[in-house]
CSV table of C-alpha atoms and ligand atoms in Angstrom, one decimal:
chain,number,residue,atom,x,y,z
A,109,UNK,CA,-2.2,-19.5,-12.6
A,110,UNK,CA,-5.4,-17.3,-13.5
A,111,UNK,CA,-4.4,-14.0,-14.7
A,112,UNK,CA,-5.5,-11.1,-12.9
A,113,UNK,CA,-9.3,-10.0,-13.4
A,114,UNK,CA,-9.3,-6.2,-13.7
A,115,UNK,CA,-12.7,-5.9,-12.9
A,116,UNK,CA,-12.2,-7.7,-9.7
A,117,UNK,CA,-9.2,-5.2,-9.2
A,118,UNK,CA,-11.6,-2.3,-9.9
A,119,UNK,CA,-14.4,-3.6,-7.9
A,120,UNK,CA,-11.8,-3.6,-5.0
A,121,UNK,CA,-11.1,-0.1,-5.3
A,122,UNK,CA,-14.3,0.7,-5.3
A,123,UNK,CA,-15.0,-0.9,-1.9
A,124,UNK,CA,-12.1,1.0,-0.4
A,125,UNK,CA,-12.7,4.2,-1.7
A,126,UNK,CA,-15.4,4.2,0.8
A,127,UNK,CA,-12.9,4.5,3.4
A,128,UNK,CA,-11.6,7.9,4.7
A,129,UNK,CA,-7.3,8.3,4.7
A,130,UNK,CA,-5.5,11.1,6.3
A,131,UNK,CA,-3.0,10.6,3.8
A,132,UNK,CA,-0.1,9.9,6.1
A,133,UNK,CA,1.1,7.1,3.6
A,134,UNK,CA,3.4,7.7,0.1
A,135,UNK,CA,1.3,5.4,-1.9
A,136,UNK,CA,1.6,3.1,-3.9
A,137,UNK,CA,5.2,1.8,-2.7
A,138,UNK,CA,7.1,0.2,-5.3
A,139,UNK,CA,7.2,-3.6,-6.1
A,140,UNK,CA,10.5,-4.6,-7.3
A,141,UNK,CA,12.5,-7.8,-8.7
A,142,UNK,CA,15.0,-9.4,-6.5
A,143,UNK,CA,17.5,-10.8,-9.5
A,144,UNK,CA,20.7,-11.5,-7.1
A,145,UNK,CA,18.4,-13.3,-4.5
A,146,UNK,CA,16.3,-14.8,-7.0
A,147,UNK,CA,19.6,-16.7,-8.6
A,148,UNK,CA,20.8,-18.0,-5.3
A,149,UNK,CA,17.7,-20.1,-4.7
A,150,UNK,CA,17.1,-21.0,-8.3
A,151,UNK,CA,13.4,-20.6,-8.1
A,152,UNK,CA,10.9,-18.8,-7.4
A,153,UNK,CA,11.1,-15.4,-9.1
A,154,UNK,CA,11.5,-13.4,-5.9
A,155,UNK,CA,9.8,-9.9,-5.4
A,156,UNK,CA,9.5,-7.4,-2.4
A,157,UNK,CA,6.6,-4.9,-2.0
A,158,UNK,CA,8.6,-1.6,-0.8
A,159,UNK,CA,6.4,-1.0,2.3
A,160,UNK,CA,9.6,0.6,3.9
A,161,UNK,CA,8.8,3.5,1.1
A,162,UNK,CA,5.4,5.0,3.0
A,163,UNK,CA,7.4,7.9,3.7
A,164,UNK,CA,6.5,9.6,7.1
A,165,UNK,CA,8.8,8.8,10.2
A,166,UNK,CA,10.5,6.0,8.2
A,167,UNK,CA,7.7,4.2,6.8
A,168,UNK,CA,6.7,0.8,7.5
A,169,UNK,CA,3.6,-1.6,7.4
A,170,UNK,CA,2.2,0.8,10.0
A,171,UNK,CA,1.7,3.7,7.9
A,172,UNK,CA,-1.1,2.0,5.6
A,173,UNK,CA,-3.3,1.4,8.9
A,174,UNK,CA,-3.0,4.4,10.8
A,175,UNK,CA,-3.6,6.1,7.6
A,176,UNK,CA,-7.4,4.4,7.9
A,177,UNK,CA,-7.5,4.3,11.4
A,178,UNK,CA,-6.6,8.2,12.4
A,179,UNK,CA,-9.3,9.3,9.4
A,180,UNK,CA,-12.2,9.0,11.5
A,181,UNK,CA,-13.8,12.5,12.3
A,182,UNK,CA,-13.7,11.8,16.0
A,183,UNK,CA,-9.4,11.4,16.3
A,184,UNK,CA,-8.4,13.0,19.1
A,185,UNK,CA,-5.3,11.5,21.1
A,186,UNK,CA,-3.3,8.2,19.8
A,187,UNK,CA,-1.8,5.8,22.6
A,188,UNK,CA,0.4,2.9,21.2
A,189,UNK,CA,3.5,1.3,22.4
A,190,UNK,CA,7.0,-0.6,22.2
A,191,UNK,CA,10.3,0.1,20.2
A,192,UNK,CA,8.3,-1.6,17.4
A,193,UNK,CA,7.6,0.2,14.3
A,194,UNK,CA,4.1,1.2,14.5
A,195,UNK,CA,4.9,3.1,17.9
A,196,UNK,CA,7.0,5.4,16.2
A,197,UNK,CA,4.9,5.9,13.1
A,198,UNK,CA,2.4,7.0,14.8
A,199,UNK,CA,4.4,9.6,17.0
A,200,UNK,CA,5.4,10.7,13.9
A,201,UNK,CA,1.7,11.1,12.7
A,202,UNK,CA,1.6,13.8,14.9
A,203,UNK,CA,3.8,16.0,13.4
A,204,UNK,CA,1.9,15.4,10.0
A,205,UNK,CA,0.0,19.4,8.9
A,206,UNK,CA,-2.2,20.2,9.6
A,207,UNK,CA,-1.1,19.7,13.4
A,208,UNK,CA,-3.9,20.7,15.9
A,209,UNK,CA,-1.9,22.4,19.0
A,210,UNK,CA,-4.0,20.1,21.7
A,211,UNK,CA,-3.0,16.9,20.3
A,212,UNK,CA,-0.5,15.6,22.2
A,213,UNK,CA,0.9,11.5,22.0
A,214,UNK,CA,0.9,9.0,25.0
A,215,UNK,CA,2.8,5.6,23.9
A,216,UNK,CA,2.4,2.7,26.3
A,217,UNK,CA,5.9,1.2,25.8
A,218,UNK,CA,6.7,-2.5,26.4
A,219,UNK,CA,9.3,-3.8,28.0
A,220,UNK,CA,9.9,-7.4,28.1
A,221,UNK,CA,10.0,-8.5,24.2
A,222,UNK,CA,13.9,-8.5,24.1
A,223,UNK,CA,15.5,-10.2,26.8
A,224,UNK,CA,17.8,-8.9,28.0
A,225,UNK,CA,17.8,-5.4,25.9
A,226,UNK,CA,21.2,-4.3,24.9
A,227,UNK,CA,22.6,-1.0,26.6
A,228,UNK,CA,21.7,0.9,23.5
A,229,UNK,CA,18.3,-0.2,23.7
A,230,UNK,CA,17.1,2.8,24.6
A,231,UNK,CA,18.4,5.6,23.0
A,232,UNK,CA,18.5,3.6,19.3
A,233,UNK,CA,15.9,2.5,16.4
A,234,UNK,CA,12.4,3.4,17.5
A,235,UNK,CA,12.8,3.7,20.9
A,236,UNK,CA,15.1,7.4,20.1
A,237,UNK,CA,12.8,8.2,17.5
A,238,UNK,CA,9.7,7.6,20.1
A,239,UNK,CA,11.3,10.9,22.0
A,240,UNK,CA,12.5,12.7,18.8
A,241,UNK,CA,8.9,13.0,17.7
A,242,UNK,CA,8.1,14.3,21.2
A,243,UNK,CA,5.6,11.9,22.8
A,244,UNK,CA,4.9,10.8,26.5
A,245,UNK,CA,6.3,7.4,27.1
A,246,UNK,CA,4.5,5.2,29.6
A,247,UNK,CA,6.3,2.0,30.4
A,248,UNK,CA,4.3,-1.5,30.5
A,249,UNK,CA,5.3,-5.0,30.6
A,250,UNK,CA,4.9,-6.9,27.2
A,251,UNK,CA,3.6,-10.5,28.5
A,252,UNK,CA,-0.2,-10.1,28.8
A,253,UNK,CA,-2.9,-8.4,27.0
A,254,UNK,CA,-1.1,-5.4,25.1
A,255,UNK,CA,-4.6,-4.0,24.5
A,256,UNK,CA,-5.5,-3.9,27.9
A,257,UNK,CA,-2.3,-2.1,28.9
A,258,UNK,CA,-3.0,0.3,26.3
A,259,UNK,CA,-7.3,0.6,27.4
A,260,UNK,CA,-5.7,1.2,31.3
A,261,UNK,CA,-3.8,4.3,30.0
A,262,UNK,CA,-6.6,6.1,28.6
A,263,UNK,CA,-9.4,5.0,31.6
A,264,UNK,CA,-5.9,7.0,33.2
A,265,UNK,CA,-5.9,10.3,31.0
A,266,UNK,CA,-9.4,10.0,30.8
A,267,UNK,CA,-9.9,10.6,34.8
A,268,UNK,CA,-7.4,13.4,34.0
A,269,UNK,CA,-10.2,15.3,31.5
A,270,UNK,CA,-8.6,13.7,28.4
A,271,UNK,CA,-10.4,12.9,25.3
A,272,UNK,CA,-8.2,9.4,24.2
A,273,UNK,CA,-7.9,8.0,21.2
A,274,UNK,CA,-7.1,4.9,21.2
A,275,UNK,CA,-5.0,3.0,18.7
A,276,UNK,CA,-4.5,-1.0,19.7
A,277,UNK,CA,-1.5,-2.9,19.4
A,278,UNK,CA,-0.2,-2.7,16.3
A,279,UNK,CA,-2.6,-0.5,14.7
A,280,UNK,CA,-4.8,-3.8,14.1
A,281,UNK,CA,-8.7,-4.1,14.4
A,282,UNK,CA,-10.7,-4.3,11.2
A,283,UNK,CA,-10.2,-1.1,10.0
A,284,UNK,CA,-6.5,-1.5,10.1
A,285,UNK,CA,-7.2,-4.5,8.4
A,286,UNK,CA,-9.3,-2.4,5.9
A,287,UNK,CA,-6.6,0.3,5.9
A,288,UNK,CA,-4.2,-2.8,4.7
A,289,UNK,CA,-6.2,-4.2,1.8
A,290,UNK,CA,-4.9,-1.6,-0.3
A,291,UNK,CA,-1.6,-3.0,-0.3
A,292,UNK,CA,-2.6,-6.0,-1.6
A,293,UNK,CA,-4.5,-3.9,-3.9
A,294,UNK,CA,-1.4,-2.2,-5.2
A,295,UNK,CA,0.1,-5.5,-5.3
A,296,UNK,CA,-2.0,-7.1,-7.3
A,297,UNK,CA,-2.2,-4.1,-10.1
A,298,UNK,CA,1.6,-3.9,-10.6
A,299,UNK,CA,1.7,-7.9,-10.8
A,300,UNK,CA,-0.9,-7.3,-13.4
A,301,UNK,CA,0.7,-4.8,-15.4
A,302,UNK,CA,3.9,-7.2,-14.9
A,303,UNK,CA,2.1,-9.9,-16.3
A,304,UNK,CA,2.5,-12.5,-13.8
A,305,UNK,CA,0.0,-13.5,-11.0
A,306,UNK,CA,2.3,-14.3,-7.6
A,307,UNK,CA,2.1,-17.6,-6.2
A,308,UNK,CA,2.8,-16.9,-2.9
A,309,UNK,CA,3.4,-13.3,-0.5
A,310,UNK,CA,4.8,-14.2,2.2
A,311,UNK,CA,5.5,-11.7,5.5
A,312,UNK,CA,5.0,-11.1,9.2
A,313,UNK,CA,2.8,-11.3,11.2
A,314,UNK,CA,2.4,-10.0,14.9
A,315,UNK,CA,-0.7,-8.2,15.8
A,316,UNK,CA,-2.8,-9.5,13.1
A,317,UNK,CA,-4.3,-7.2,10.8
A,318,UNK,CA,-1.4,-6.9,8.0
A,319,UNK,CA,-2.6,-10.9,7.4
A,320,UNK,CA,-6.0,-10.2,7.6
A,321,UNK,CA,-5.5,-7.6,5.0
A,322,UNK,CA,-3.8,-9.2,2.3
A,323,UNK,CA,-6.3,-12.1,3.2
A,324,UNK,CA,-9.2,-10.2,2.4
A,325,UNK,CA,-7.4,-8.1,-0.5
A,326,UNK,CA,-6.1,-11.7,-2.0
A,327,UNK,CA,-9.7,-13.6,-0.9
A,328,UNK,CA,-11.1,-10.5,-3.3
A,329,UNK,CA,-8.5,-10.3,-6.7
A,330,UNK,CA,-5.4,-12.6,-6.1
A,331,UNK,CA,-7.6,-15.8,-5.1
A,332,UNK,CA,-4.5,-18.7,-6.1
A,333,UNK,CA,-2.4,-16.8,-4.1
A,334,UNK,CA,-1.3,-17.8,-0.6
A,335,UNK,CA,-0.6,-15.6,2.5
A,336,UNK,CA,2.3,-16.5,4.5
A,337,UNK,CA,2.3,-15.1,8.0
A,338,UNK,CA,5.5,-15.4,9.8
A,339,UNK,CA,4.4,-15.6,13.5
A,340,UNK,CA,7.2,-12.6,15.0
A,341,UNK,CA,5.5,-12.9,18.3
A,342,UNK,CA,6.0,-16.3,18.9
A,343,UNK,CA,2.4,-16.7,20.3
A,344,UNK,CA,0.7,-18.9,17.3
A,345,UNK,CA,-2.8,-19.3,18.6
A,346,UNK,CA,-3.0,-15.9,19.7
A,347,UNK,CA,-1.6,-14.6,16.5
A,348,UNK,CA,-4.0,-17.5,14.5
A,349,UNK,CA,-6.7,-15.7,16.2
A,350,UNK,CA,-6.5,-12.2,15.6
A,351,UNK,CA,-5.7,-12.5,12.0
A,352,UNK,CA,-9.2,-14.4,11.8
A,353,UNK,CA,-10.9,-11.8,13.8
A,354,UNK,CA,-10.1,-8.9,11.9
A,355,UNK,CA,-10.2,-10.8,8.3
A,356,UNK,CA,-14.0,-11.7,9.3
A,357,UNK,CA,-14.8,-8.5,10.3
A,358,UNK,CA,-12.7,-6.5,7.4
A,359,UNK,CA,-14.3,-8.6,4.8
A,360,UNK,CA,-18.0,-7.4,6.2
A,361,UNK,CA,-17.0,-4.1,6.1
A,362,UNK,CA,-16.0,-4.1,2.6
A,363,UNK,CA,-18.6,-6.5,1.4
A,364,UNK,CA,-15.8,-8.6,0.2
A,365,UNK,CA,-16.9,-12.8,0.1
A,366,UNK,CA,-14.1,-14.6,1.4
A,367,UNK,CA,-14.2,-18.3,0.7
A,368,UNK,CA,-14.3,-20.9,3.8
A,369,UNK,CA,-11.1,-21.4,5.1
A,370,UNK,CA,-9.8,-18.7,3.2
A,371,UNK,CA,-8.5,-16.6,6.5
A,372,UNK,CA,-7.7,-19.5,8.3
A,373,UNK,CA,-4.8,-18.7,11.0
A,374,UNK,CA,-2.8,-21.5,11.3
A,375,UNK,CA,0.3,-23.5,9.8
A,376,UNK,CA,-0.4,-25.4,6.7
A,377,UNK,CA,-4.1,-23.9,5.9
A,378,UNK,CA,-4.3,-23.1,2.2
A,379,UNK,CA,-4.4,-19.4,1.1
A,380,UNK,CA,-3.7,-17.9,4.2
A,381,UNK,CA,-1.5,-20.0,6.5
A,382,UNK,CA,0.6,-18.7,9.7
A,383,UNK,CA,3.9,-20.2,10.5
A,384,UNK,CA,5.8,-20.2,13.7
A,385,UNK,CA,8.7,-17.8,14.7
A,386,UNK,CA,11.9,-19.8,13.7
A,387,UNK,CA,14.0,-19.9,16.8
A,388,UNK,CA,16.9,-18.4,15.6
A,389,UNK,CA,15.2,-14.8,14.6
A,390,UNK,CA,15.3,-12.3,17.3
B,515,LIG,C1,7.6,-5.0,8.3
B,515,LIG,C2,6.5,-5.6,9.2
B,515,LIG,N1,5.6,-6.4,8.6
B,515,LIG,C3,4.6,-7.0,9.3
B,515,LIG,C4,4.6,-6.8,10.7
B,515,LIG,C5,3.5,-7.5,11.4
B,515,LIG,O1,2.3,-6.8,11.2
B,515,LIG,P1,1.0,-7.0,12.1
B,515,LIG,O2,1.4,-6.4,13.5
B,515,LIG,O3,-0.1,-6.2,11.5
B,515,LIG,O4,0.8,-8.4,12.2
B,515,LIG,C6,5.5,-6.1,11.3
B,515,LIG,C7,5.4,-5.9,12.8
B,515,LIG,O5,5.9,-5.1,13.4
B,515,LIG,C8,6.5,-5.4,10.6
B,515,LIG,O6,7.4,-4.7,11.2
C-alpha cells in the first residue's frame, strides 16, 4: 500500500480551512486499535475512528456536519427529524453559547422506521433527549421524501413570520459532505503517524453525505483505500444516489479531483462501494 503523502494531507487542509465551523464538534476524535476483536477474526488489523467522542449532546457522525452546515452567517432556525442521532445533535446545538434567545428548534419527527416501536420508544434514546433539549416536535411519516416533509414545515413556520433554517435529512447536502471530509482527514493523519495506510473504512450509510465525505477526503489523500457504506435505510438506489450527489458536488467545492468511478454508489464498485442492509440488523 502507498504510504500517506503529507503534502496531499496538507493540501487537504488547506481546502477545508476555507470552510466556516461553529465549533460544535470535540475534534479530532480518537482512532483506536481493536486487539480483542482483531484476534477473533485473525485478520485484518481492526480500528474504529471514535466519532461517538464529538462531545455535544452525545456526539455522533452528526456533529462534524452540523458543525459546517450551522456556520453560515445567515443560520437562523434548524428543522430535522426522527429518533435518529442527528435529530438530537442538533437540538442539542441549540443550547451551544453563545445561545441567541429567538432561536428556537422545530424537529420534523418520523414515524414509521421501526415497526412496530416498542412502548419505551418514546420516552428513550433520542427521542427523550429530543424533549430534554427543549425542541418542538412535529410528527411525519418516514416512507417518502424526508426532505420534503421537512421543506413543508418551514413553507408552515414561514406563513407564521418565521425565518427557517433548514437542515435536511441527515444533515447531508454537500456541505455536510464538506463538513465530513475532515474526518477522513483526521483519519488519514493518525494512520500516518501510525505508519500504516488502511485498506479499507468501512461504516453506514443512510442519508448520504458521511460516504460522500470520506469519498472525497479518501479520492483526495487515502486514494487505495475503499469506502464501505452499509446501506441502514434499506433503500440502495436511493442511498447510491445521494452519496453520488453530494460527493460530485463536495468535490467542486473543495476543488478536490476525484477519479471516475471513484464515488460510485453501489455494491461491488471499487473505492467507494454501498452494500445492502443485512436483514437481520434493526
Ligand atoms: C454512526 C453513524 N454513522 C453513519 C450514519 C449514516 O450517515 P449518513 O446519514 O450521513 O449516511 C449514521 C446514521 O444515522 C450513524 O448513526
Amino acid at each position: 500500500m502507498a504510504i500517506i503523502n503529507t503534502a496531499d494531507l496538507e493540501r487537504l487542509q488547506q481546502q477545508l480551512r476555507r470552510f466556516a465551523r461553529v465549533g460544535l464538534a470535540q475534534l479530532p476524535t480518537p482512532l483506536e486499535p481493536l486487539p480483542r476483536l482483531t484476534a477473533h477474526l485473525g485478520e485484518p488489523r481492526v480500528w474504529v475512528k471514535r466519532e461517538d467522542c464529538t462531545g455535544l449532546g452525545f456526539g455522533g457522525n452528526k456533529l462534524r456536519k452540523l458543525d459546517t452546515c450551522c456556520a453560515k452567517p445567515s443560520t437562523r432556525v434548524p428543522i430535522p427529524w426522527c429518533r435518529a442521532g442527528w435529530c438530537s445533535r442538533t437540538a442539542s446545538a441549540r443550547w451551544q453559547p453563545p445561545r441567541p434567545s429567538w432561536v428556537c428548534l422545530h424537529l420534523a419527527v418520523y414515524h414509521g422506521r421501526v415497526e412496530p416501536p416498542s412502548p419505551a420508544y418514546e420516552s428513550s434514546g433520542n427521542a427523550l433527549l429530543n424533549r430534554l433539549f427543549g425542541a418542538t416536535l412535529h410528527a411525519v411519516p418516514w416512507l417518502g421524501d424526508r426532505n420534503q416533509a421537512i421543506d413543508r414545515l418551514a413553507d408552515e413556520l414561514r406563513s407564521r413570520g418565521r425565518r427557517p433554517y433548514v437542515v435536511p435529512y441527515g444533515v447531508s447536502n454537500a456541505l455536510g459532505a464538506v463538513g465530513y471530509v475532515s474526518a477522513l482527514l483526521e483519519i488519514a493523519t493518525q494512520c500516518a503517524t501510525l505508519s500504516f495506510t488502511p485498506r479499507a473504512i468501512v461504516h453506514c450509510s443512510g442519508s448520504g453525505s458521511t460516504q460522500a465525505g470520506l469519498a472525497v477526503g479518501a479520492a483526495s489523500v487515502l486514494p487505495d483505500t475503499d469506502v464501505v457504506g452499509i446501506d441502514i435505510d434499506a433503500e440502495p438506489e436511493r442511498v447510491a444516489t445521494d452519496v453520488r450527489k453530494y460527493a460530485v458536488a463536495a468535490a467542486e467545492m473543495l476543488d478536490v479531483a476525484v477519479r471516475r468511478g471513484a464515488c460510485r454508489g453501489g455494491r461491488g464498485s471499487r473505492r467507494s462501494s454501498l452494500w445492502p442492509r443485512s436483514r437481520s440488523h434493526h
